[in-house]
Short mmCIF file of C-alpha atoms and ligand atoms in Angstrom, two decimals:
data_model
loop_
_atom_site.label_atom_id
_atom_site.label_comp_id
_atom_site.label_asym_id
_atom_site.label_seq_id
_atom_site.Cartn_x
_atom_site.Cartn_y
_atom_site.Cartn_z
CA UNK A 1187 2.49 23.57 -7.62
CA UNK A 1188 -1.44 23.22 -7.04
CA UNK A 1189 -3.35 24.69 -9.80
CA UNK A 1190 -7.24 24.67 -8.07
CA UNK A 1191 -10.00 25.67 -11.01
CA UNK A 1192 -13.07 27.27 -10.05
CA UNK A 1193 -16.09 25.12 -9.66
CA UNK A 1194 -17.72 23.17 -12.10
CA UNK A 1195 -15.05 23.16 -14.75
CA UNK A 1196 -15.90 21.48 -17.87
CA UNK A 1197 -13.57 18.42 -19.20
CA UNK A 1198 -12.69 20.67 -22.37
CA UNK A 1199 -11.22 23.27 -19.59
CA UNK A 1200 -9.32 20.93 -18.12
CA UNK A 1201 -8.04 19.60 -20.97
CA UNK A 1202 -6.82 23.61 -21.71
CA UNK A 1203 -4.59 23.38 -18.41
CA UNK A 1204 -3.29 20.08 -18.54
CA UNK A 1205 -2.24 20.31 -22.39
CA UNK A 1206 -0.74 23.63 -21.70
CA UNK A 1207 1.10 21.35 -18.54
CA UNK A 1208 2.43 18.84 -21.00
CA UNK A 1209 3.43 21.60 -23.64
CA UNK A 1210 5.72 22.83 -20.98
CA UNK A 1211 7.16 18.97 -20.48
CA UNK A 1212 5.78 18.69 -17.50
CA UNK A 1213 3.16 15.82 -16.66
CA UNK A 1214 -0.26 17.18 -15.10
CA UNK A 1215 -1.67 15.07 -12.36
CA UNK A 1216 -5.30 15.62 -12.02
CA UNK A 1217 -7.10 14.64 -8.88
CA UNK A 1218 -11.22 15.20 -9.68
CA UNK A 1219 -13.53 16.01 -6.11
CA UNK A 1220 -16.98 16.35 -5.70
CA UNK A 1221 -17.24 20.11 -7.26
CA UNK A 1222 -13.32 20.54 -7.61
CA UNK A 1223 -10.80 19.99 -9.74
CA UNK A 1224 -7.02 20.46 -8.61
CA UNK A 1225 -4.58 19.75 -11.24
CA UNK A 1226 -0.49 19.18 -9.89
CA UNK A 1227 1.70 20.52 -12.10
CA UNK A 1228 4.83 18.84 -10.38
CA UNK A 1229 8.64 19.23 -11.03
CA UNK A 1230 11.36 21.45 -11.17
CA UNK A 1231 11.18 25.25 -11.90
CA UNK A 1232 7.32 23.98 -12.26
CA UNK A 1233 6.57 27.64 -10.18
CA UNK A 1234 8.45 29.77 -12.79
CA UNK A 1235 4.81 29.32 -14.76
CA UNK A 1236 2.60 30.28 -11.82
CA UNK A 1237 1.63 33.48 -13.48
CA UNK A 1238 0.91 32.11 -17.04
CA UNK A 1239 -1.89 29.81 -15.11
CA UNK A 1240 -3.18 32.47 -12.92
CA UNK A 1241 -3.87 34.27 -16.28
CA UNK A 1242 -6.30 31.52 -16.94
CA UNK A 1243 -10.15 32.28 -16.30
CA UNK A 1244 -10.65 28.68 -15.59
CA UNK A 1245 -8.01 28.88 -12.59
CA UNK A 1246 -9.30 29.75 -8.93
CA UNK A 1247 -5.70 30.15 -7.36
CA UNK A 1248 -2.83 28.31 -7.43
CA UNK A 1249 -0.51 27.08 -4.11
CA UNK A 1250 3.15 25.71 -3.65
CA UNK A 1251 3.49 22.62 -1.84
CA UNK A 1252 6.03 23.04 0.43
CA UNK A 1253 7.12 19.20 1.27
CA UNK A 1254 9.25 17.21 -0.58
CA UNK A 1255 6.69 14.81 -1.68
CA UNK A 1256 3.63 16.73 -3.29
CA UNK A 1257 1.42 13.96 -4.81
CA UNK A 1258 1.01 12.10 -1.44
CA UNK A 1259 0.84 15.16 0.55
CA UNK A 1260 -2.12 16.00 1.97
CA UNK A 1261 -1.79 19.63 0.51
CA UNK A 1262 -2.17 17.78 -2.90
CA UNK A 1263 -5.34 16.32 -1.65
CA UNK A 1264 -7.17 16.84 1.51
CA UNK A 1265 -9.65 13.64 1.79
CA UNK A 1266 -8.85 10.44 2.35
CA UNK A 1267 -8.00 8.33 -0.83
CA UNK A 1268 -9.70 5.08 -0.99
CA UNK A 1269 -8.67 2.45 -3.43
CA UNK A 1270 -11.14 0.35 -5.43
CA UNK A 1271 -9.26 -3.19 -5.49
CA UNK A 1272 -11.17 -5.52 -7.56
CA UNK A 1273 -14.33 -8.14 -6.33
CA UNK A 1274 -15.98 -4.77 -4.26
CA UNK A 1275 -13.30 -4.63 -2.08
CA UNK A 1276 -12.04 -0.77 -1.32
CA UNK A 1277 -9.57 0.25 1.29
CA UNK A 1278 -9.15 3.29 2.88
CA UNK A 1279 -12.79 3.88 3.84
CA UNK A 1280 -15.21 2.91 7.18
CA UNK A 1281 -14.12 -1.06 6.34
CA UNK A 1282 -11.08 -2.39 7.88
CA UNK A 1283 -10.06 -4.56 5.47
CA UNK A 1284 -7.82 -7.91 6.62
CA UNK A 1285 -5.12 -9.42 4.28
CA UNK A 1286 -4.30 -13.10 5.30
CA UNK A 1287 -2.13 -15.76 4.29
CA UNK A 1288 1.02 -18.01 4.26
CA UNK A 1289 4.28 -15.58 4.38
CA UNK A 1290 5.07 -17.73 1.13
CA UNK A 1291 2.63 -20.08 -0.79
CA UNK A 1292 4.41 -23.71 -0.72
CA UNK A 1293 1.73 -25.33 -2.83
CA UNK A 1294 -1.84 -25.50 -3.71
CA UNK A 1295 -3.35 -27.46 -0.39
CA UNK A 1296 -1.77 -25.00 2.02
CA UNK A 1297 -2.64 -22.22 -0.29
CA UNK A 1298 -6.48 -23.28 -0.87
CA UNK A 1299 -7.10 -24.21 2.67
CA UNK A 1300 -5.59 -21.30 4.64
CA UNK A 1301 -7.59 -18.97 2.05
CA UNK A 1302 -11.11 -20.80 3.10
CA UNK A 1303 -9.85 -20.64 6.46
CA UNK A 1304 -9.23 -17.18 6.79
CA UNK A 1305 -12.00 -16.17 3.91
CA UNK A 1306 -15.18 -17.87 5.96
CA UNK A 1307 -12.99 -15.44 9.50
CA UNK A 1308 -13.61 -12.19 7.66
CA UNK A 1309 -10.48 -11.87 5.93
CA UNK A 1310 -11.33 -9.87 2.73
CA UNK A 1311 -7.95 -9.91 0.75
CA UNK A 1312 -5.43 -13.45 0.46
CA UNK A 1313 -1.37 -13.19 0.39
CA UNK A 1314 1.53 -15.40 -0.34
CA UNK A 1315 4.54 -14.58 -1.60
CA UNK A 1316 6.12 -16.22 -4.79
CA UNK A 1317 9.18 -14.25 -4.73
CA UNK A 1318 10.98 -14.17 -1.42
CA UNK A 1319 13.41 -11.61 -0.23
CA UNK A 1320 15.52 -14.15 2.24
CA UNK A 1321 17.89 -12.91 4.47
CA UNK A 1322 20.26 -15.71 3.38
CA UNK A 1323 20.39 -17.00 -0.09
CA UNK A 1324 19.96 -20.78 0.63
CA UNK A 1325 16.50 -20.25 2.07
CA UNK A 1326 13.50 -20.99 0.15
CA UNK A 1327 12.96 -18.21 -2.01
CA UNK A 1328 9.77 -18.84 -3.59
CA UNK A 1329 8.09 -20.49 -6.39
CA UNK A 1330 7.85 -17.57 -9.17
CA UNK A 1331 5.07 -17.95 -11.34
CA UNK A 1332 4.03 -21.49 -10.62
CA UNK A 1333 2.89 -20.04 -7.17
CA UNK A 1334 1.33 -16.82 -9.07
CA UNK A 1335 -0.98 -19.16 -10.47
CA UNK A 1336 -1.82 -20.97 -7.29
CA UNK A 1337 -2.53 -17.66 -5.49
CA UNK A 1338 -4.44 -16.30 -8.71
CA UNK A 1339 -6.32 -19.90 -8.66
CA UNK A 1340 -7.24 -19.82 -4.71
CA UNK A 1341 -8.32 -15.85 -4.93
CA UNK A 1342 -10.75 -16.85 -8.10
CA UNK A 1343 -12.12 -20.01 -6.17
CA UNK A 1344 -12.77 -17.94 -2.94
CA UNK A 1345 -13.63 -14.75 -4.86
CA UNK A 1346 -10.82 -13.01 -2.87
CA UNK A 1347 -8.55 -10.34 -4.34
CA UNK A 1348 -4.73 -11.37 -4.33
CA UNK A 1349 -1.67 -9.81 -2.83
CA UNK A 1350 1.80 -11.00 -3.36
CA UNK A 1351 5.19 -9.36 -3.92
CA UNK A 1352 7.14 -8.02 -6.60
CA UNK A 1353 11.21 -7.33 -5.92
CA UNK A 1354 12.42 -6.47 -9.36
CA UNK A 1355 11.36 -4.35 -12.35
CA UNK A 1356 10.93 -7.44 -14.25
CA UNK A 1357 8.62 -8.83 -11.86
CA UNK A 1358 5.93 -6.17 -12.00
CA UNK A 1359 4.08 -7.39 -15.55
CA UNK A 1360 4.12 -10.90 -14.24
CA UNK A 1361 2.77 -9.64 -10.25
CA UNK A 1362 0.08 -7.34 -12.61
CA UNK A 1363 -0.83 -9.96 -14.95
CA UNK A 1364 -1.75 -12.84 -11.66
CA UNK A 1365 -2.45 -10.60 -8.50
CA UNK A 1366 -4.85 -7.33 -8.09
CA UNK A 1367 -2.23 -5.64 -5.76
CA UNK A 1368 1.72 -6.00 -5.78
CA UNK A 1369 3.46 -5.68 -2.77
CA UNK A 1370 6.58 -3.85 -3.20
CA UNK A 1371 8.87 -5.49 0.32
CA UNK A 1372 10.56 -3.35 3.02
CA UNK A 1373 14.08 -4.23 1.65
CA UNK A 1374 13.01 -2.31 -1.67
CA UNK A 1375 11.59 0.56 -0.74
CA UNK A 1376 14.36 2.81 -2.10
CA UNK A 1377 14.71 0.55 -5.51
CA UNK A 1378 13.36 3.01 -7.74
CA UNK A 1379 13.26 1.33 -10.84
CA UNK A 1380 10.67 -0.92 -9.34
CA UNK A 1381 8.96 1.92 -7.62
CA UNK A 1382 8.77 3.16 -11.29
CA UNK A 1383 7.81 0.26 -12.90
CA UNK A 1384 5.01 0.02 -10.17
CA UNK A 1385 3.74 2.85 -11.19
CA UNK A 1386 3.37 2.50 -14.84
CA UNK A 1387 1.04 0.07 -14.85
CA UNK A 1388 -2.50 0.28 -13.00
CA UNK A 1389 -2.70 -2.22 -10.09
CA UNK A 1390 -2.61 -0.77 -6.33
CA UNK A 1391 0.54 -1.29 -4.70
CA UNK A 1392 1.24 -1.84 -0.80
CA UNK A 1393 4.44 -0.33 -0.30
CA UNK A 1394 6.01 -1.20 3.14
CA UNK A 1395 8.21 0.80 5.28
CA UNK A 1396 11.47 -0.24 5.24
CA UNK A 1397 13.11 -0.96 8.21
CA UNK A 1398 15.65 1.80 8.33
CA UNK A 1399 13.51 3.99 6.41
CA UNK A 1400 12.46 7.54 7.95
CA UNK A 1401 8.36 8.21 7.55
CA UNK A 1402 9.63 10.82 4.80
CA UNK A 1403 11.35 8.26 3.06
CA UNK A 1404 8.73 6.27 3.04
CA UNK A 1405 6.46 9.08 1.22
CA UNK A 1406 9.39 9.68 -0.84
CA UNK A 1407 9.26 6.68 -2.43
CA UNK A 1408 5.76 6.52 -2.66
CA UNK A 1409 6.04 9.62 -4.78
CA UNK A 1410 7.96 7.53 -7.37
CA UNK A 1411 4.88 5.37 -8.10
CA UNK A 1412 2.33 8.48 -7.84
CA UNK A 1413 4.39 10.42 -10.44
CA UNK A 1414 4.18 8.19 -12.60
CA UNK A 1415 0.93 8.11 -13.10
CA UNK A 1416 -0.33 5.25 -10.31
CA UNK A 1417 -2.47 7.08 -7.63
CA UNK A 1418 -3.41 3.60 -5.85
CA UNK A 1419 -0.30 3.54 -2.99
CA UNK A 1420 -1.15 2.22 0.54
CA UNK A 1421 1.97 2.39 2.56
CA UNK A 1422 2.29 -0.45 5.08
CA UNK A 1423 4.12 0.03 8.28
CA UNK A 1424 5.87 -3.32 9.11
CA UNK A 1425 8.24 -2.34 12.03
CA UNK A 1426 11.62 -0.93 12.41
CA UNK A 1427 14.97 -1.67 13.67
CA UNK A 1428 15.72 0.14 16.96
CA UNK A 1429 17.70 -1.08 19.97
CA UNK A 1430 15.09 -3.47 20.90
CA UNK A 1431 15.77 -6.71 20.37
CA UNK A 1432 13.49 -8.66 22.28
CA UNK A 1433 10.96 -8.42 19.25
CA UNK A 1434 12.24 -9.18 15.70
CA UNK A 1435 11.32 -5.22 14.54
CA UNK A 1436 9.46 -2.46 16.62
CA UNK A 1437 6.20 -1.85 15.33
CA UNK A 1438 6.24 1.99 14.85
CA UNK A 1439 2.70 3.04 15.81
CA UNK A 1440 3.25 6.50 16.38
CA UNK A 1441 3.69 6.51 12.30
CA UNK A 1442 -0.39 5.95 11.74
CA UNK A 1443 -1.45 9.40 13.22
CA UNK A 1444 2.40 10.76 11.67
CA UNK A 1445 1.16 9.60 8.52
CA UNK A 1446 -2.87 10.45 8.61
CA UNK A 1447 -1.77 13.94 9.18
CA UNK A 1448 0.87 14.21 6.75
CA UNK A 1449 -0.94 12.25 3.31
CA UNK A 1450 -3.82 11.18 2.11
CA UNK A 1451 -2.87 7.49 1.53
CA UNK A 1452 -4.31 4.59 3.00
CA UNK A 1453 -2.67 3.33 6.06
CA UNK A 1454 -2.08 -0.70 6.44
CA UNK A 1455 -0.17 -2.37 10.03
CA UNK A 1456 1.89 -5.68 9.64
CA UNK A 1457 2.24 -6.86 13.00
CA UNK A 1458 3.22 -10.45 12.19
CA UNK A 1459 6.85 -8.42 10.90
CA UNK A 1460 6.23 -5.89 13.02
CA UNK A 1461 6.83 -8.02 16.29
CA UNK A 1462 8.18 -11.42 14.20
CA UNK A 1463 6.32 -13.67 17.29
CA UNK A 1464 3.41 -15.08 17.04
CA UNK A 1465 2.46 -14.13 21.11
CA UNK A 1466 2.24 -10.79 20.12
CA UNK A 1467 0.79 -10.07 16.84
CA UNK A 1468 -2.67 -10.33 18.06
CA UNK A 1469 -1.98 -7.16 21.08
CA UNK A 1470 -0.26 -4.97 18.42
CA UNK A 1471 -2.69 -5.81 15.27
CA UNK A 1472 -5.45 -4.63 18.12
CA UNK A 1473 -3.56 -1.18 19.04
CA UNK A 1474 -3.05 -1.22 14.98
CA UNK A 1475 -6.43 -1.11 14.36
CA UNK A 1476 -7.29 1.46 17.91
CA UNK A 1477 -4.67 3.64 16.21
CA UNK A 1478 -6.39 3.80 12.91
CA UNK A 1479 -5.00 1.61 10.26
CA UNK A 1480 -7.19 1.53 7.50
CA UNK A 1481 -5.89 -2.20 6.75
CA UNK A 1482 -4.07 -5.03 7.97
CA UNK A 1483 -1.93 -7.94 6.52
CA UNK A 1484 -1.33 -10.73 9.13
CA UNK A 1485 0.39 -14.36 8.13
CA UNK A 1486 -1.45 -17.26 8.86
CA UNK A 1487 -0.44 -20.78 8.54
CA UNK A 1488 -1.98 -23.87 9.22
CA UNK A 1489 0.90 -25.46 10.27
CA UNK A 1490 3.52 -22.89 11.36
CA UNK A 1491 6.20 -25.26 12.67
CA UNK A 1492 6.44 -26.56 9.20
CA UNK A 1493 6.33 -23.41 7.01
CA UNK A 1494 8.99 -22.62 4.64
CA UNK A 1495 9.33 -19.16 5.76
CA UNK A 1496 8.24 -16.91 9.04
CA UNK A 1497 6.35 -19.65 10.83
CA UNK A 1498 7.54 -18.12 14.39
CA UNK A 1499 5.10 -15.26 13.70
CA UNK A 1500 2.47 -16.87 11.38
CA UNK A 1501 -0.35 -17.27 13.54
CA UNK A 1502 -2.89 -20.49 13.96
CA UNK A 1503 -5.63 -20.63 11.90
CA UNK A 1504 -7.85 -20.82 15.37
CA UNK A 1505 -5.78 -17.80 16.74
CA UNK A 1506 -6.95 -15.57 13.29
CA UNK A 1507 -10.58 -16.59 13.61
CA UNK A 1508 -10.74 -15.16 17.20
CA UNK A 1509 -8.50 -12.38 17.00
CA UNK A 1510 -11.15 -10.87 13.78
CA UNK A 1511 -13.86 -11.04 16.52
CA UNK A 1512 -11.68 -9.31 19.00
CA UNK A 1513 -10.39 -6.46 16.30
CA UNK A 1514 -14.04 -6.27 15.30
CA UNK A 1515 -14.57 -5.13 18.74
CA UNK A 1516 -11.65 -2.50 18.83
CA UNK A 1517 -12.77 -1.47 14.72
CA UNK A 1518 -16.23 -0.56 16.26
CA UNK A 1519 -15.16 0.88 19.06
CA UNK A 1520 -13.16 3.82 16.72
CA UNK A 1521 -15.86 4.18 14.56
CA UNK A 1522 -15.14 1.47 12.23
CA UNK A 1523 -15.87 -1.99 11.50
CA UNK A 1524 -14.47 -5.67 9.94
CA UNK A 1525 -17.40 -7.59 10.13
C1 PEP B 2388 6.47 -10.39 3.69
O1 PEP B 2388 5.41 -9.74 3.62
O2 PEP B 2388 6.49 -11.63 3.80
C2 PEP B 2388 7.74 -9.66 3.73
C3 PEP B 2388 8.86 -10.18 3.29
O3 PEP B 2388 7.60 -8.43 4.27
P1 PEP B 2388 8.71 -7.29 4.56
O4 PEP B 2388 9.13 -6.78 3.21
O5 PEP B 2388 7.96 -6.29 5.37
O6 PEP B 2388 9.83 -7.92 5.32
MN1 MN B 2389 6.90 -12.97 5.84
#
């Protein structure tokens, strides 16, 4: 349940709800706005106290929340969330931010020139994988930490904040310690004991849709990292599997205006997944951004025919630079900008 408190409250009275929260065994999740405090008392049987808080004088009223997920509802909280990343960079507001990269960083030269390359283009935010989720197990599957440190080594040269992907528990102190957010893949989205881990420990997280994985899933399972006490989720839309296979996944637009209605998160497209050919990316990261996403993540390689992983949709470095003037245009043109 929602417990609002009338305006103004003072930290000591909302440290009289919460402790009475936690004195129940219950964790309270407070979410601070301009004049108003909401505290979410969140968990089973949580309503069987409703009337104990409503006997509070600090307490305005209190609500249920009637989906499954409360924290990333947007009955939890009604304005946008926007997430402070690190080096000024916050997603989620007017900014469309653009994360760029390799699929997976191979080594330092690829990684240092395709983050100049797409840095001086507009891109705000550099990825690379170190640990790769391969369909088959004799593909490359990453360089672990000695490509954490080339991605942490390129973001601090270019002053960029880092993305790269985590897909076991293990992996999160490692992803925390090198990168400012941690990508948690499509094929994990219902691991929970990452989803856990990524929420016990402060970086933001970009959790991607997986590709079988129903919108409600998908806030599902960012409820995992939220209740845990890690309010800094974008969820990612990277395509799904449908009948279609002239593309490698179908980019589900329809879920950016599903999801802006339905929670408060930030929104980010991947249409280099989403369509898995490099022909297309640019018309679908352009209807991404006319559809509202409040982020994207595109790869980029300088050599494509020679990467180690997803060259077929990693787009040119030339192709980038022109397509960030051209989703400048479409950013503007909905009220929002990249440039
Ligand atoms: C990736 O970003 O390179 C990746 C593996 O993404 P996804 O989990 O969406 O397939
Ligand atoms: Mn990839």
């Amino acid at each position: 349940m929602i417990i609002t408190l009338k305006k103004g409250a003072k930290p000591k009275e909302i440290a009289a709800v919460t402790e009475k929260i936690k004195t129940l065994g219950y964790k309270p999740h407070v979410s601070k706005g301009k004049d108003v405090t909401i505290i979410g008392m969140i968990g089973e049987y949580a309503e069987k106290y409703k009337d104990a808080f409503e006997a509070m004088e600090i307490v305005e009223h209190i609500s249920e929340i009637q989906k499954p997920y409360k924290l990333a509802s947007r009955e939890f909280k009604k304005s946008n969330t926007i997430i402070k990343v690190s080096r000024g960079v916050e997603i989620g507001g007017k900014k469309v931010h653009i994360m760029a990269g390799p699929c997976a960083i191979e080594n330092k030269e690829i990684m240092f020139n395709t983050a100049k390359i797409i840095k001086d283009a507009g891109a705000t935010i550099l990825r690379g994988g170190a640990f790769k989720p391969r369909s088959s197990p004799y593909a490359f599957q990453g360089l672990g930490e000695k490509g954490l440190k080339i991605i942490e080594a390129a973001g601090e040269k270019l002053h960029m904040p880092t993305i790269s992907e985590a897909m076991s528990p293990e992996q999160v102190a490692l992803l925390s310690k090198y990168c400012d957010i941690i990508q948690i893949g499509a094929r994990n989205i219902q691991n929970y004991d990452l989803l856990r881990a990524a929420g016990k420990q402060p970086k933001p997280v970009l959790l991607k849709r997986g590709m079988a994985t129903t919108i409600k899933e998908l806030l599902l399972s960012a409820e995992y990292i939220l209740s845990q006490g890690n309010y800094n989720v974008m969820l990612c839309e990277r395509g799904i599997r449908t009948f279609e296979d002239s593309t490698r996944f179908t980019l589900d637009l329809n879920a950016v205006p599903v999801l802006r209605k339905l929670t408060h998160l930030p929104i980010v497209l991947d249409p280099s997944h989403g369509t898995g050919v490099r022909e297309y990316v640019g018309t679908l990261a352009k209807a991404s951004v006319a559809a509202g996403a409040d982020a994207l993540i595109l790869e980029v390689h300088p050599k494509p025919e020679e990467a180690l992983s997803d060259g077929p949709q990693s787009l040119l470095p030339e192709q980038f630079c022109a397509l960030v003037k051209e989703l400048d245009a479409v950013a503007k043109a909905v009220g929002r900008e990249i440039l």
